[in-house]
Coordinates of C-alpha atoms in Angstrom, one line a residue:
M21 CA -25.3 19.8 -81.3
I22 CA -27.5 17.1 -80.3
V23 CA -28.2 15.7 -76.7
P24 CA -27.1 12.2 -77.8
V25 CA -29.5 9.0 -76.4
V26 CA -27.9 6.4 -74.3
D27 CA -29.4 3.0 -73.7
F28 CA -28.8 1.7 -69.9
S29 CA -30.8 -1.4 -70.0
A30 CA -27.3 -3.0 -69.2
Y31 CA -27.0 -1.2 -65.9
N32 CA -30.5 -0.3 -65.1
L33 CA -32.7 -0.7 -62.1
S34 CA -33.7 -4.2 -62.7
K35 CA -29.9 -5.3 -63.2
R36 CA -27.9 -6.5 -59.7
D37 CA -24.5 -5.7 -61.6
A38 CA -23.8 -5.3 -65.5
D39 CA -21.6 -7.3 -67.7
G40 CA -18.1 -6.0 -67.3
E41 CA -18.4 -5.5 -71.9
E42 CA -21.9 -4.2 -71.7
L43 CA -20.3 -1.8 -68.9
Q44 CA -17.3 -0.8 -70.5
S45 CA -19.2 0.0 -73.9
L46 CA -21.5 2.4 -71.7
S47 CA -18.9 4.1 -69.7
E48 CA -17.5 4.8 -73.1
E49 CA -21.1 6.4 -74.6
L50 CA -21.1 8.3 -71.4
K51 CA -17.5 9.9 -71.7
A52 CA -18.2 10.8 -74.8
A53 CA -21.5 12.5 -74.0
F54 CA -20.3 14.6 -71.1
S55 CA -17.0 15.4 -72.1
Q56 CA -17.9 17.2 -75.1
V57 CA -22.0 17.3 -74.9
G58 CA -22.7 18.0 -71.1
F59 CA -25.8 16.6 -71.4
V60 CA -27.3 13.4 -72.4
F61 CA -30.6 11.3 -72.4
L62 CA -30.8 8.4 -70.8
K63 CA -33.6 5.7 -72.1
N64 CA -34.4 2.1 -70.1
S65 CA -33.1 3.8 -66.8
G66 CA -35.7 1.6 -64.6
I67 CA -37.5 4.4 -63.7
S68 CA -40.9 4.2 -65.9
Q69 CA -42.9 7.2 -67.1
E70 CA -45.6 6.1 -64.8
E71 CA -43.7 7.0 -61.6
V72 CA -42.6 10.2 -63.6
E73 CA -46.1 11.2 -64.3
R74 CA -47.4 9.9 -60.8
A75 CA -45.0 12.0 -58.9
M76 CA -45.5 15.0 -61.3
E77 CA -50.0 15.0 -60.0
S78 CA -48.9 14.9 -56.8
S79 CA -46.6 17.7 -57.2
K80 CA -49.2 19.5 -59.6
R81 CA -52.1 19.4 -56.4
F82 CA -50.0 21.0 -54.2
F83 CA -48.8 24.1 -56.6
L84 CA -52.5 24.6 -57.7
Q85 CA -53.5 24.9 -53.2
P86 CA -54.3 28.9 -52.5
E87 CA -51.1 30.2 -51.3
E88 CA -51.0 30.4 -47.3
L89 CA -51.4 26.8 -47.5
K90 CA -48.1 26.7 -49.1
K91 CA -46.6 29.3 -47.1
R92 CA -46.4 26.9 -44.2
F93 CA -43.9 25.0 -46.1
S94 CA -41.5 27.4 -47.4
R95 CA -38.0 27.1 -48.2
K96 CA -35.7 28.0 -45.0
S97 CA -38.8 27.3 -42.3
F98 CA -37.4 24.2 -41.1
P99 CA -34.6 24.0 -38.6
N100 CA -33.0 20.6 -39.7
N101 CA -32.9 21.4 -43.5
P102 CA -33.1 24.9 -44.2
N103 CA -33.0 23.9 -48.0
H104 CA -36.2 21.8 -48.0
G105 CA -40.1 22.9 -48.9
W106 CA -41.6 25.3 -51.0
V107 CA -39.7 28.1 -53.4
S108 CA -42.4 30.8 -53.9
M109 CA -42.4 32.6 -57.6
E110 CA -40.0 34.8 -58.4
T111 CA -38.0 34.2 -55.2
E112 CA -34.9 32.2 -56.3
R113 CA -32.9 34.2 -59.4
L114 CA -30.3 30.9 -61.0
N115 CA -29.7 34.2 -63.2
P116 CA -28.5 36.3 -60.3
S117 CA -27.9 39.5 -62.9
Q118 CA -32.2 39.7 -63.8
P119 CA -35.0 39.6 -62.4
G120 CA -36.9 36.6 -60.5
D121 CA -37.3 33.3 -62.2
L122 CA -41.0 32.6 -62.7
K123 CA -41.3 29.8 -61.3
E124 CA -42.3 27.4 -58.2
A125 CA -41.2 24.7 -56.4
F126 CA -40.7 22.2 -54.0
N127 CA -37.3 20.9 -52.5
V128 CA -37.3 17.3 -50.7
A129 CA -34.2 17.4 -48.7
S130 CA -34.7 15.8 -45.6
F131 CA -36.5 12.9 -44.6
H132 CA -35.9 14.0 -40.9
P133 CA -38.8 13.2 -38.5
D134 CA -39.3 17.0 -37.5
I135 CA -40.0 17.4 -40.6
K136 CA -43.5 18.7 -41.6
W137 CA -45.0 17.6 -45.1
P138 CA -48.0 18.5 -47.1
S139 CA -50.9 16.7 -46.1
S140 CA -54.1 17.6 -47.1
D141 CA -56.7 16.0 -48.5
A142 CA -55.4 16.9 -51.6
V143 CA -51.9 16.1 -51.6
R144 CA -52.3 13.5 -48.8
D145 CA -50.1 11.4 -50.3
F146 CA -47.5 13.5 -51.1
R147 CA -45.2 12.4 -48.8
E148 CA -45.2 8.7 -50.3
I149 CA -44.8 9.7 -53.7
H150 CA -42.0 12.5 -53.1
T151 CA -39.7 9.9 -51.0
A152 CA -40.0 6.8 -53.1
F153 CA -39.4 9.0 -56.3
F154 CA -36.3 10.4 -54.5
Q155 CA -34.9 7.0 -53.3
R156 CA -35.1 6.1 -57.2
C157 CA -33.3 8.4 -58.7
Q158 CA -30.3 8.0 -55.8
E159 CA -30.0 3.9 -57.0
L160 CA -30.4 5.8 -60.7
S161 CA -27.7 8.4 -59.8
L162 CA -24.9 6.1 -58.0
R163 CA -25.0 3.9 -61.2
V164 CA -24.7 6.8 -63.0
L165 CA -21.7 7.7 -61.0
R166 CA -19.8 4.5 -60.9
V167 CA -20.1 4.9 -64.7
M168 CA -18.5 7.7 -64.9
A169 CA -15.6 6.6 -63.1
Q170 CA -14.8 4.0 -65.0
S171 CA -15.4 6.2 -68.0
L172 CA -12.4 8.1 -66.6
S173 CA -10.7 4.9 -65.5
L174 CA -10.9 5.5 -61.8
D175 CA -11.7 3.5 -59.0
P176 CA -15.3 2.5 -59.3
A177 CA -16.0 3.5 -56.0
V178 CA -14.4 7.3 -56.2
F179 CA -17.7 9.0 -56.7
L180 CA -19.8 6.6 -54.6
N181 CA -17.5 7.3 -51.6
A182 CA -18.3 10.8 -51.6
H183 CA -22.2 10.8 -51.9
Q184 CA -22.3 7.7 -48.9
F185 CA -25.0 10.0 -47.2
I186 CA -27.6 10.9 -49.6
G187 CA -30.9 11.1 -48.5
T188 CA -29.4 12.4 -45.0
D189 CA -29.1 15.6 -43.4
E190 CA -25.3 15.5 -43.9
N191 CA -25.8 15.5 -47.7
G192 CA -27.8 18.6 -49.8
T193 CA -28.9 16.2 -52.3
T194 CA -32.4 17.5 -53.3
L195 CA -35.8 16.4 -55.1
R196 CA -37.1 19.5 -56.9
S197 CA -40.7 19.4 -58.3
L198 CA -40.7 22.7 -60.6
Y199 CA -43.8 24.4 -61.6
Y200 CA -44.1 27.3 -64.4
P201 CA -47.5 28.8 -64.7
P202 CA -49.4 30.1 -66.9
L203 CA -47.7 34.0 -68.0
K204 CA -49.1 37.0 -69.6
S205 CA -46.1 38.3 -71.1
E206 CA -47.1 41.9 -71.1
T207 CA -46.9 41.5 -67.3
V208 CA -43.4 39.8 -67.6
N209 CA -39.9 42.5 -66.8
E210 CA -37.3 42.6 -68.9
G211 CA -34.8 39.8 -69.4
Q212 CA -37.1 37.7 -67.3
L213 CA -37.8 33.6 -68.2
R214 CA -38.9 31.0 -66.2
C215 CA -35.6 29.8 -65.3
G216 CA -32.9 32.0 -65.7
E217 CA -29.7 30.9 -67.7
H218 CA -27.5 29.4 -64.9
S219 CA -25.3 25.7 -65.1
D220 CA -26.2 23.2 -62.2
Y221 CA -24.2 23.4 -58.7
G222 CA -23.1 19.8 -57.5
S223 CA -22.1 16.3 -58.8
I224 CA -24.9 15.4 -62.0
T225 CA -28.4 16.1 -62.3
L226 CA -31.5 13.8 -63.2
L227 CA -33.9 15.5 -65.4
F228 CA -37.9 14.6 -66.0
Q229 CA -39.9 16.7 -68.3
G230 CA -43.0 16.8 -68.9
S231 CA -43.2 19.1 -71.7
E232 CA -40.4 21.2 -74.3
G233 CA -38.7 24.6 -73.0
L234 CA -35.3 23.8 -72.0
Q235 CA -32.3 24.9 -74.0
V236 CA -28.7 23.9 -73.4
C237 CA -25.9 26.1 -74.5
T238 CA -23.2 24.8 -76.9
R239 CA -19.4 24.9 -76.4
A240 CA -20.3 28.1 -79.4
G241 CA -22.3 30.2 -77.4
E242 CA -25.5 29.4 -79.0
F243 CA -29.1 28.0 -76.9
I244 CA -30.4 25.0 -78.5
S245 CA -33.7 23.8 -77.4
T246 CA -33.6 20.2 -76.2
P247 CA -36.8 17.8 -77.0
S248 CA -38.7 16.2 -74.2
I249 CA -38.6 12.5 -74.9
P250 CA -41.0 10.6 -72.6
G251 CA -39.6 7.5 -70.9
T252 CA -36.4 9.0 -70.7
V253 CA -34.3 11.0 -68.2
L254 CA -31.7 13.9 -69.1
V255 CA -28.5 13.9 -67.2
N256 CA -26.4 16.3 -67.0
V257 CA -22.8 17.1 -65.2
A258 CA -22.9 20.3 -62.7
D259 CA -20.0 22.0 -62.0
L260 CA -18.3 20.5 -58.6
M261 CA -18.0 17.4 -61.1
Q262 CA -16.5 19.6 -63.6
R263 CA -13.5 21.0 -61.3
W264 CA -13.7 17.4 -60.0
T265 CA -12.9 16.0 -62.9
S266 CA -10.4 18.7 -63.7
D267 CA -12.5 19.8 -66.9
Q268 CA -12.6 16.7 -68.4
L269 CA -16.1 16.4 -68.0
L270 CA -18.6 19.7 -69.2
S271 CA -20.6 21.4 -66.9
V272 CA -23.1 23.5 -68.9
R273 CA -25.1 26.5 -68.7
H274 CA -28.8 26.1 -69.8
R275 CA -32.2 28.0 -69.0
V276 CA -35.9 27.4 -69.7
L277 CA -37.6 30.3 -72.4
L278 CA -41.0 31.7 -71.7
P279 CA -43.7 30.4 -73.6
P280 CA -44.9 31.7 -77.2
V281 CA -46.9 34.8 -76.7
G282 CA -50.3 33.6 -76.9
D283 CA -49.4 30.3 -74.9
S284 CA -50.7 29.6 -71.6
S285 CA -49.9 26.2 -71.0
T286 CA -47.9 25.6 -67.7
R287 CA -44.5 23.5 -67.3
Q288 CA -43.8 20.7 -65.3
S289 CA -40.1 18.9 -64.3
L290 CA -38.7 17.0 -61.4
A291 CA -35.3 17.4 -61.2
Y292 CA -32.8 15.6 -59.1
F293 CA -29.9 17.3 -57.9
V294 CA -27.1 15.0 -57.0
Q295 CA -24.8 16.9 -54.1
P296 CA -21.7 14.8 -52.2
D297 CA -22.1 14.8 -48.7
N298 CA -21.3 17.9 -46.6
E299 CA -17.9 16.7 -45.1
A300 CA -16.3 14.9 -48.8
L301 CA -13.5 16.9 -50.2
I302 CA -13.3 17.0 -53.1
T303 CA -9.9 17.6 -55.1
C304 CA -9.1 17.3 -58.6
C305 CA -9.1 13.5 -59.1
D306 CA -6.0 13.6 -61.6
G307 CA -3.8 14.7 -58.9
S308 CA -3.5 18.3 -60.3
N309 CA -4.1 21.3 -58.1
K310 CA -6.3 22.8 -60.8
Y311 CA -8.7 23.6 -58.6
P312 CA -8.4 24.2 -54.4
P313 CA -9.4 21.7 -52.3
V314 CA -13.7 22.4 -51.1
T315 CA -16.3 20.5 -49.2
G316 CA -19.0 19.1 -51.1
G317 CA -21.3 21.6 -48.2
D318 CA -19.3 24.7 -48.1
Y319 CA -19.6 25.0 -51.7
L320 CA -23.3 24.3 -52.0
L321 CA -24.0 27.0 -49.5
Q322 CA -21.6 29.4 -51.6
R323 CA -23.7 28.6 -54.7
F324 CA -27.0 29.6 -52.6
S325 CA -26.4 32.1 -51.5
E326 CA -25.8 33.5 -55.3
S327 CA -28.7 32.3 -56.3
Y328 CA -31.1 33.7 -53.0
G329 CA -29.6 36.2 -51.9
K330 CA -30.6 37.1 -48.6
N331 CA -33.7 36.0 -48.9

């Protein structure tokens, strides 16, 4: 299995709209990728490599701060949105049967006026950079969702109508800055990974990688390494979208391995997890009853409880 690369020039962020013929061709390419592989690299999306690097550099400055400074922004410390904030090492278990993941994260999940943002000298531009990047990802994700609807011969707005409140507390879409620090292999527990085997929760995910390390599972159950291609965004179908499309599109398990023994390099990525609105009722778009209806918010809370337990 090779993750395909698709040119998104016809509908990238610099275009007001797409030509009908070009949009149809794009929709066919995305359908093939999402129904056969579950992942696709988009090139020429409109989000530049410079934008990605700027957000990663800002994130890294936050992660390299002392822990006592990062704790002030811990996840679940913000009443308006319990998913917003810093996640410490080994707090999250994306594979609940294995030890905690060897990564840190900062979730940008709320823009409520009462939310506090890192603002020390080292990270004074954190809010500005991450807010801007969130908005760019929002624009791109809505374009991808429109093309996906067309690929299934649905009303172009069918997915868009369930994502009207991205960027508000009525929607769980989250920009995650992920930092994988250097590791000593002798201190790692059995079965522990940088990011445990899992599939994503919501509609789609946009992933910007700073280096290799991600593995994707094939239909045969084999994990294969995927490259890191500068200037592209890796997009994958998530579980709720597979359910929404009655399994026409595939949500695929993936993981981030430990670095090779003796490799002390870090890894960074930016993941934009697109969720339907909290009150959006997700039913099978083919009219079947293959899966029972569920709201976007209830489904997300259920999945959080699996990954974080009682933390």
